[in-house]
Tab-separated table of C-alpha atoms in Angstrom:
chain	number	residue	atom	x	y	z
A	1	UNK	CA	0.000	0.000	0.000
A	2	UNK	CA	1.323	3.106	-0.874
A	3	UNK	CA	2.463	5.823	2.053
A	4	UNK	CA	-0.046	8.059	1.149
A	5	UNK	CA	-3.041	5.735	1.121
A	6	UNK	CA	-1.237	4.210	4.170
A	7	UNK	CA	-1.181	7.594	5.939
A	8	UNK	CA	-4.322	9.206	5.217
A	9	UNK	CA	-7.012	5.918	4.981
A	10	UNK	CA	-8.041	6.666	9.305
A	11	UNK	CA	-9.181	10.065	8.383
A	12	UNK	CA	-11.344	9.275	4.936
A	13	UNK	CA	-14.685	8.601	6.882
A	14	UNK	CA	-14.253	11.952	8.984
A	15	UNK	CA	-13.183	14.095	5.959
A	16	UNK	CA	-15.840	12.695	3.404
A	17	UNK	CA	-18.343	13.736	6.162
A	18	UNK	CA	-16.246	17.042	6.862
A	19	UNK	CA	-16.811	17.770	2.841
A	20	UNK	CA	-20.436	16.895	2.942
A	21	UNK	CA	-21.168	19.090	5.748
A	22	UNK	CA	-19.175	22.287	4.001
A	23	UNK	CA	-20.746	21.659	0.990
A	24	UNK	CA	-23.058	24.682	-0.174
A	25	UNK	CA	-26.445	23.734	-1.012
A	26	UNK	CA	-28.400	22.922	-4.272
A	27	UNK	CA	-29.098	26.641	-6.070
A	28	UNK	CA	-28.549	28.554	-8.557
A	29	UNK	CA	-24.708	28.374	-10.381
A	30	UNK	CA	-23.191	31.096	-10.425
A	31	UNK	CA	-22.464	32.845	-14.416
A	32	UNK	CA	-18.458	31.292	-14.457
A	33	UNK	CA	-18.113	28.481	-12.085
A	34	UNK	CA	-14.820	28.640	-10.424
A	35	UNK	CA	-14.829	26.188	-7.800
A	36	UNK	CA	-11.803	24.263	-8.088
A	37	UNK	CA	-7.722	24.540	-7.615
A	38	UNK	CA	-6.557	26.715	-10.366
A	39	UNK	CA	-2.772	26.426	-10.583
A	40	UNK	CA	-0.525	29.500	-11.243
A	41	UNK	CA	2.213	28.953	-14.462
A	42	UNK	CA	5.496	30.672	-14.206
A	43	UNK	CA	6.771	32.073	-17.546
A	44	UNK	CA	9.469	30.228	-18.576
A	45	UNK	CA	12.615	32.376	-19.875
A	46	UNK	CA	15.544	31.087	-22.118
A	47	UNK	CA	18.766	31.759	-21.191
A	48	UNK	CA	18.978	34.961	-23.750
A	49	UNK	CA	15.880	36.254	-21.145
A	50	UNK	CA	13.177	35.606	-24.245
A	51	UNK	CA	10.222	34.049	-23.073
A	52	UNK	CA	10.937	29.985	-23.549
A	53	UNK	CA	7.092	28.894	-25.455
A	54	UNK	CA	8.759	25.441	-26.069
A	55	UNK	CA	8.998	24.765	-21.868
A	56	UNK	CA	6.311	26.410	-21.542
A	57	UNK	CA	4.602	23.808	-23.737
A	58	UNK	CA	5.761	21.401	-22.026
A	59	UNK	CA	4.579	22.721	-18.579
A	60	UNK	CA	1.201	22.793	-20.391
A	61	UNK	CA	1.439	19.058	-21.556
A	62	UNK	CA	2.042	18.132	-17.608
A	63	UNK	CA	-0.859	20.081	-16.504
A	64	UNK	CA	-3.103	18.837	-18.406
A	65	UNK	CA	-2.668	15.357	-17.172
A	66	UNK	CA	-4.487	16.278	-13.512
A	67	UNK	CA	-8.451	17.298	-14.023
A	68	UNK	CA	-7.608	20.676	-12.595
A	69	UNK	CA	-10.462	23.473	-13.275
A	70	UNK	CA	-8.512	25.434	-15.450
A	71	UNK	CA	-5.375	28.216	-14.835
A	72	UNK	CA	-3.899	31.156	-14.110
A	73	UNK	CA	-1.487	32.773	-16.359
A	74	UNK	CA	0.137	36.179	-15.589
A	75	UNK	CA	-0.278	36.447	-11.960
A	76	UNK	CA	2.611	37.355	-9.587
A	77	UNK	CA	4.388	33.664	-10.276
A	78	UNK	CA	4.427	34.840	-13.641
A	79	UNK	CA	5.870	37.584	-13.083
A	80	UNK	CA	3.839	39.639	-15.243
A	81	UNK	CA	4.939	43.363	-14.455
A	82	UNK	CA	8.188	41.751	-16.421
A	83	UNK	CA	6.758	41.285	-19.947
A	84	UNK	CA	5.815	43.262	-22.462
A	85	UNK	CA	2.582	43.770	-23.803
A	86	UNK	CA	3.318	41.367	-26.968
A	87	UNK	CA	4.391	38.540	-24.894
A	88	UNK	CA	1.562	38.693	-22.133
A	89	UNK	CA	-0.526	38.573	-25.188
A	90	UNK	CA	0.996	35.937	-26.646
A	91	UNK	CA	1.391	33.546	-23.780
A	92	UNK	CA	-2.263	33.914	-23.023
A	93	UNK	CA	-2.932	32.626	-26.628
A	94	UNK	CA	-0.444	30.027	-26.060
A	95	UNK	CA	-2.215	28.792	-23.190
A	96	UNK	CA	-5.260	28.839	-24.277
A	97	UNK	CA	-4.642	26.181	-27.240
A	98	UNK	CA	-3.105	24.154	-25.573
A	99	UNK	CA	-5.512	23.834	-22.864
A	100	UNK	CA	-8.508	21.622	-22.894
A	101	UNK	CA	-11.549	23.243	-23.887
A	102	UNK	CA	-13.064	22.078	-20.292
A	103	UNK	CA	-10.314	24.182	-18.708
A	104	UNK	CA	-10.741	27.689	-17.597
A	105	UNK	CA	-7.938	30.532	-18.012
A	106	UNK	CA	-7.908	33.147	-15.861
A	107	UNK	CA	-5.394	35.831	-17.373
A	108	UNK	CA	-4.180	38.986	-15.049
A	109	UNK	CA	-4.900	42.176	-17.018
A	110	UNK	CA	-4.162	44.634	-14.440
A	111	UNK	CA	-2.594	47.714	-15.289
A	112	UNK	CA	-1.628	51.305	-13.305
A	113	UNK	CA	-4.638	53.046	-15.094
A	114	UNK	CA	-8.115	52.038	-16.095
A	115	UNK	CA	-7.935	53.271	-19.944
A	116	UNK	CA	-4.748	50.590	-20.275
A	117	UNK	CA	-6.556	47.762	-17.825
A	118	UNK	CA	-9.792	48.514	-19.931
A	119	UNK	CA	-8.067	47.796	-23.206
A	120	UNK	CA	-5.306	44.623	-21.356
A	121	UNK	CA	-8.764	43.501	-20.693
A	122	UNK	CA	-10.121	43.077	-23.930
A	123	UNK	CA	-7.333	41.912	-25.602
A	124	UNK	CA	-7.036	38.977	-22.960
A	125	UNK	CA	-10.274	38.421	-23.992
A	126	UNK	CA	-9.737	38.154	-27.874
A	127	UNK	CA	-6.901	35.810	-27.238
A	128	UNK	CA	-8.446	33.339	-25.332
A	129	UNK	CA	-9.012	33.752	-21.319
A	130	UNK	CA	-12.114	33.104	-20.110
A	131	UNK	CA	-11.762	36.051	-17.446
A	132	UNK	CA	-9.640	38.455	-16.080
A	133	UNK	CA	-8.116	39.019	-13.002
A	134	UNK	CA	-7.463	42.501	-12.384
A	135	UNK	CA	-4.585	43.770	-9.516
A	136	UNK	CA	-5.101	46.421	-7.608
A	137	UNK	CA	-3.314	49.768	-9.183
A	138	UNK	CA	-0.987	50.921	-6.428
A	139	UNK	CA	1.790	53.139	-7.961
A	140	UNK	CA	-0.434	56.045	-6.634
A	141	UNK	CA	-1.374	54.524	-3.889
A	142	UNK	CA	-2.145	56.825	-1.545
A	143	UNK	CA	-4.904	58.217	-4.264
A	144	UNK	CA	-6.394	54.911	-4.121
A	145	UNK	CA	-9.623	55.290	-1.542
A	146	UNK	CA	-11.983	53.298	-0.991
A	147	UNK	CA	-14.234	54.972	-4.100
A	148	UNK	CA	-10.976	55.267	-6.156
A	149	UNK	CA	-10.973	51.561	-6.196
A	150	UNK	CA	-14.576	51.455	-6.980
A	151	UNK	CA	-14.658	53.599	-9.590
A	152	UNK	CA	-11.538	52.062	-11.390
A	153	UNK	CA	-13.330	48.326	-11.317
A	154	UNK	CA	-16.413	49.623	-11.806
A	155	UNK	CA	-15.209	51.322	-15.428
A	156	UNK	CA	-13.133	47.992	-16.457
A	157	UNK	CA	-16.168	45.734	-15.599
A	158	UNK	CA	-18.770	47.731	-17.927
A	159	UNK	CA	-16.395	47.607	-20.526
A	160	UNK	CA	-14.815	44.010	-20.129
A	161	UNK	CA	-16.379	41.434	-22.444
A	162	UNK	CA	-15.261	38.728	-20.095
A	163	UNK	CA	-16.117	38.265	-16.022
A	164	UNK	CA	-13.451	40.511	-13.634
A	165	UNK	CA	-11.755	38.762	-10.997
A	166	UNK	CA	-10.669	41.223	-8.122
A	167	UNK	CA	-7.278	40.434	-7.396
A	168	UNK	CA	-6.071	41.926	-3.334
A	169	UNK	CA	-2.492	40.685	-2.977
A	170	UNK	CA	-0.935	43.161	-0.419
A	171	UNK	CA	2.325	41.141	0.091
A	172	UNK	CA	3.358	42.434	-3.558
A	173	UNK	CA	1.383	45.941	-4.085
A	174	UNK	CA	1.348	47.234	-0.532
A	175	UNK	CA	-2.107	47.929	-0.930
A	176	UNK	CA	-5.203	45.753	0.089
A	177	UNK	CA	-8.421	46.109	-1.854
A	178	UNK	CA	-10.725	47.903	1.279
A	179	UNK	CA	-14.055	45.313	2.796
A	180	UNK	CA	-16.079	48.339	1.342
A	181	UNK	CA	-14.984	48.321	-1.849
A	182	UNK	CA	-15.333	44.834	-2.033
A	183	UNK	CA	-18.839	44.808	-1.046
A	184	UNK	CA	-19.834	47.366	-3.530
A	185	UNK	CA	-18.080	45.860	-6.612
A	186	UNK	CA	-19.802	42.645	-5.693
A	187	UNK	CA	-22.938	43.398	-6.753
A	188	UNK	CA	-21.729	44.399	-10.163
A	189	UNK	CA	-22.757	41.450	-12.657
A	190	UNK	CA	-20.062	41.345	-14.506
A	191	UNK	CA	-17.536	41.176	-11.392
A	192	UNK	CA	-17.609	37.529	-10.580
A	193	UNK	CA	-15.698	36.919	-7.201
A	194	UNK	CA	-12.149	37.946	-5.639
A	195	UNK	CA	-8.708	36.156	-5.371
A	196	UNK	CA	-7.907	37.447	-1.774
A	197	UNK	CA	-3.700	36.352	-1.237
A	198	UNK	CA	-3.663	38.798	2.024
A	199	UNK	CA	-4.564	35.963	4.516
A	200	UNK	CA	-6.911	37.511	6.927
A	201	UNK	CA	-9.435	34.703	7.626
A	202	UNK	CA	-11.437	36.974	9.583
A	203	UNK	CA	-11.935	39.366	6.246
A	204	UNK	CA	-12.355	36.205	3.963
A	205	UNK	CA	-14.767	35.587	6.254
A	206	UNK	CA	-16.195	38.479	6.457
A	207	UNK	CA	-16.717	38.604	2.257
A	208	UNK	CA	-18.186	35.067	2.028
A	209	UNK	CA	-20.799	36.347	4.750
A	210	UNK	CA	-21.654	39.235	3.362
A	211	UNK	CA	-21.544	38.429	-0.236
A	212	UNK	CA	-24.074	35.701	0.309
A	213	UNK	CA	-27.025	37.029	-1.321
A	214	UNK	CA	-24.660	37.728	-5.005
A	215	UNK	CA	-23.535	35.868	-7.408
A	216	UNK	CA	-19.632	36.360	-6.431
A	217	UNK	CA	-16.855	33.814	-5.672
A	218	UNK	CA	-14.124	34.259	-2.609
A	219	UNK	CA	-10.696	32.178	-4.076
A	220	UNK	CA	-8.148	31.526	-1.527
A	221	UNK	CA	-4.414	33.260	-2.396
A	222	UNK	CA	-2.318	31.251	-0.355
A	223	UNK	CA	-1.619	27.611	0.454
A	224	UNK	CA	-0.938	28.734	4.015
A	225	UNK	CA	-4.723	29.473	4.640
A	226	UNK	CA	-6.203	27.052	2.194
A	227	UNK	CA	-7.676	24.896	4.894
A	228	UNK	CA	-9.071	27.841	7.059
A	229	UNK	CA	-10.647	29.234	3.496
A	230	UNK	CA	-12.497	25.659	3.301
A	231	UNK	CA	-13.641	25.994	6.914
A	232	UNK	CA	-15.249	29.160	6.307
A	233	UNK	CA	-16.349	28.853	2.724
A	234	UNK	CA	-19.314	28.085	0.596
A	235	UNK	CA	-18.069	24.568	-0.251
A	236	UNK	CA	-14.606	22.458	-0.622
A	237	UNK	CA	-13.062	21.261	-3.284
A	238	UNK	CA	-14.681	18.530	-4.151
A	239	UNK	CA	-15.426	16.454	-7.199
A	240	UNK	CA	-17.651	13.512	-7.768
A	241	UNK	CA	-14.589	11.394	-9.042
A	242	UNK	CA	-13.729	10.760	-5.735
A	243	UNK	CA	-14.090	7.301	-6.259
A	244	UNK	CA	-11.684	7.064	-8.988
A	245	UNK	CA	-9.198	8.378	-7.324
A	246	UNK	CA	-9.605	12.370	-7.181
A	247	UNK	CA	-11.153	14.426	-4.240
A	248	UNK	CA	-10.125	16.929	-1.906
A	249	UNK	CA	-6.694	18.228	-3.347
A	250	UNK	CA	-4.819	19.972	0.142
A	251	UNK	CA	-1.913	21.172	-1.218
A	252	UNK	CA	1.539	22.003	0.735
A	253	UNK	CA	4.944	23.436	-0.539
A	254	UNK	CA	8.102	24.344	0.829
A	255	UNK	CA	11.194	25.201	-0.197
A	256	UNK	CA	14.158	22.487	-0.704
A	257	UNK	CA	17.458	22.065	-2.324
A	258	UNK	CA	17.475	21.573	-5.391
A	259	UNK	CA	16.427	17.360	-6.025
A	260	UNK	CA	19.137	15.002	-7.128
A	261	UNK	CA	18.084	13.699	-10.369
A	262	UNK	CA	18.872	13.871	-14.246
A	263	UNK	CA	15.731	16.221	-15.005
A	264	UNK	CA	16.981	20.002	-15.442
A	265	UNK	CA	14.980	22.223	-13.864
A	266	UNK	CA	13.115	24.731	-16.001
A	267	UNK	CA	14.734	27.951	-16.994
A	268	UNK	CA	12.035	29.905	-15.141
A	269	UNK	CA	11.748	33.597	-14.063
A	270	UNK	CA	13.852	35.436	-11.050
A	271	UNK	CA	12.075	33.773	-8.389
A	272	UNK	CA	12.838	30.200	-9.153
A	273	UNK	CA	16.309	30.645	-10.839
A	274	UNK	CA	18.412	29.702	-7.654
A	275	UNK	CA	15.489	27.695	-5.886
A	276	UNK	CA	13.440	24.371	-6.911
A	277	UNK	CA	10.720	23.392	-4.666
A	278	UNK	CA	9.793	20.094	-2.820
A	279	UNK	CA	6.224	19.847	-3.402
A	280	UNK	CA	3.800	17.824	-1.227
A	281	UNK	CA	0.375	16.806	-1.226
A	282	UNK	CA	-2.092	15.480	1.631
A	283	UNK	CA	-5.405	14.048	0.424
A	284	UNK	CA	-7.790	11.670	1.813
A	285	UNK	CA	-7.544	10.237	-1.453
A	286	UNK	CA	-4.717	8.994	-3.656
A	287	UNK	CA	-3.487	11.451	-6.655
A	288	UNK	CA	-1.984	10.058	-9.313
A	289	UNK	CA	1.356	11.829	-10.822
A	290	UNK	CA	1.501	14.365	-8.426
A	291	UNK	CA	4.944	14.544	-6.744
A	292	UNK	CA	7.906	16.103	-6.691
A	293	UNK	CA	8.638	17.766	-10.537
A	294	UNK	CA	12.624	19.442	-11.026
A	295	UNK	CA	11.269	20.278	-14.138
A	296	UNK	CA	8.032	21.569	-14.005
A	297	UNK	CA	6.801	24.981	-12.748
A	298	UNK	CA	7.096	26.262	-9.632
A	299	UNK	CA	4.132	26.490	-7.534
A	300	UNK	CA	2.248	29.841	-6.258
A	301	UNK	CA	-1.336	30.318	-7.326
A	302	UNK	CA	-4.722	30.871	-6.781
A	303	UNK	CA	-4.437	28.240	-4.121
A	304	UNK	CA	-0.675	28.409	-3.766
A	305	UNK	CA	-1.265	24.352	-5.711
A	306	UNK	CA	1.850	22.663	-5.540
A	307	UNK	CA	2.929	21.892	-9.258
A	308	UNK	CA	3.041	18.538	-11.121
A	309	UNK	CA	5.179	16.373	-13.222
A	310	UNK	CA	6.272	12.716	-14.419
């Protein structure tokens, strides 16, 4: 029996019934379904500093091997305030043919003002992502109130032709997306939920509480508080494989040495160049192909998802 099954086959019975009882209720779905784990891809980069489509391809291939609901591409893991506009464009595009139809693609389009997020926005669109996830501007940001904010995502959501995805990740902008704001955008139809990476369970919440009663979606930034999102979200991840062999995916990462072995790692961006990453994975269920990957992307996402490879 393998070590996982051997490790986590005591605590199936109590987390089957702890997914049943988080489970949100029959109702109405909401216009883009995101429950699910939604792994971040880093942009690969040659050694010349070009954009590497050929690993990046490959990453893809991997990827597409673990029923994932879809991904992110041009978050902070890849490293998006580094490219310019032709390559976002492009690797959005690249992504999005080489993804399963089934798959969603959430592409960042945040930009410093709302004209250039407005028109990010619909080009993301044209090539392929399914919606976008919009940053908070912060260059100004001691301009950026409360009804700065609103304004701003207010104007990109009546113009987007795809669903808006607030995006709050202090850590990296120094500014966190204000409850108020939050509240207010939320009942905007065409602003579909929030990616909150700040880690303040209380304000997450806080959101899911008082967002009830809309048709908006509260992601989890963070690995760290993935399991204290579940406990006081709508629902779990859950899928009705289960039996087969999928579930509950609880994700963990930390950073190793690089692993022994005669896979290169991927010529990623600056945050991975001097760093590979151990990746780990605790489910009541086994997962199949999900280990430790020298060569595949490093992990930081939507739900922080450890990454995957053969």
């Amino acid at each position: 029996m393998a070590l996982s099954t051997c490790l986590t086959s005591p605590l199936r019975p109590a987390l089957a019934a702890l997914c049943r009882g988080l489970s949100t209720p029959p109702g109405p779905q909401p216009k883009l379904d995101l429950r699910g784990i939604f792994p971040p891809i880093t942009t690969p980069f040659s050694p010349t500093q070009e954009v590497d489509y050929g690993q990046l391809e490959g990453n893809l291939h991997r990827y597409a091997s673990i029923p994932f609901r879809g991904l992110v591409v041009l978050g902070s893991s890849g490293e998006f305030p580094l490219l310019a506009l032709r390559e976002r464009l492009e690797l959005v595009s690249r992504v999005r043919r080489a993804l399963p139809r089934d798959r969603l693609l959430l592409a960042g389009s945040g930009c410093e003002s709302t004209r250039a997020t407005i028109e990010l926005t619909g080009s993301m669109a044209e090539a392929g992502a399914d919606a976008a996830m919009v940053v908070t501007p912060c260059y100004y940001r001691g301009a950026m109130s409360s009804a700065a904010l609103v304004r701003h995502y207010t104007e990109v959501a009546e113009k987007s032709p795809i669903p808006v995805v607030l995006y709050s990740v202090p850590a990296n902008t120094n500014l966190e997306l204000p409850l108020e704001a939050v509240l207010t955008l939320a009942q905007h139809p065409n602003i579909i939920g929030i990616k909150d990476s700040g880690g303040d369970i209380t304000r997450i919440g806080l959101i899911v509480h008082k967002t009830q009663q809309e048709d908006f979606q509260v992601l989890s930034g963070s690995a760290g508080f993935l399991m204290a999102s579940y406990a006081v979200g709508h629902s779990p991840v859950w899928d009705s494989r289960a039996e087969e062999g999928h579930g509950f995916v609880w994700p963990l990462w930390r950073p190793l040495p690089c692993t022994p072995g005669t896979a290169k790692p991927s010529p990623g961006g600056g945050a991975e160049r001097h760093l590979q990453h151990q990746r780990v994975v605790v489910s009541p269920w086994p997962i199949p192909a999900v280990q430790a990957a020298p060569s595949a992307p490093a992990p930081s996402c939507t739900w922080k998802l450890g990454t995957i490879g053969s």
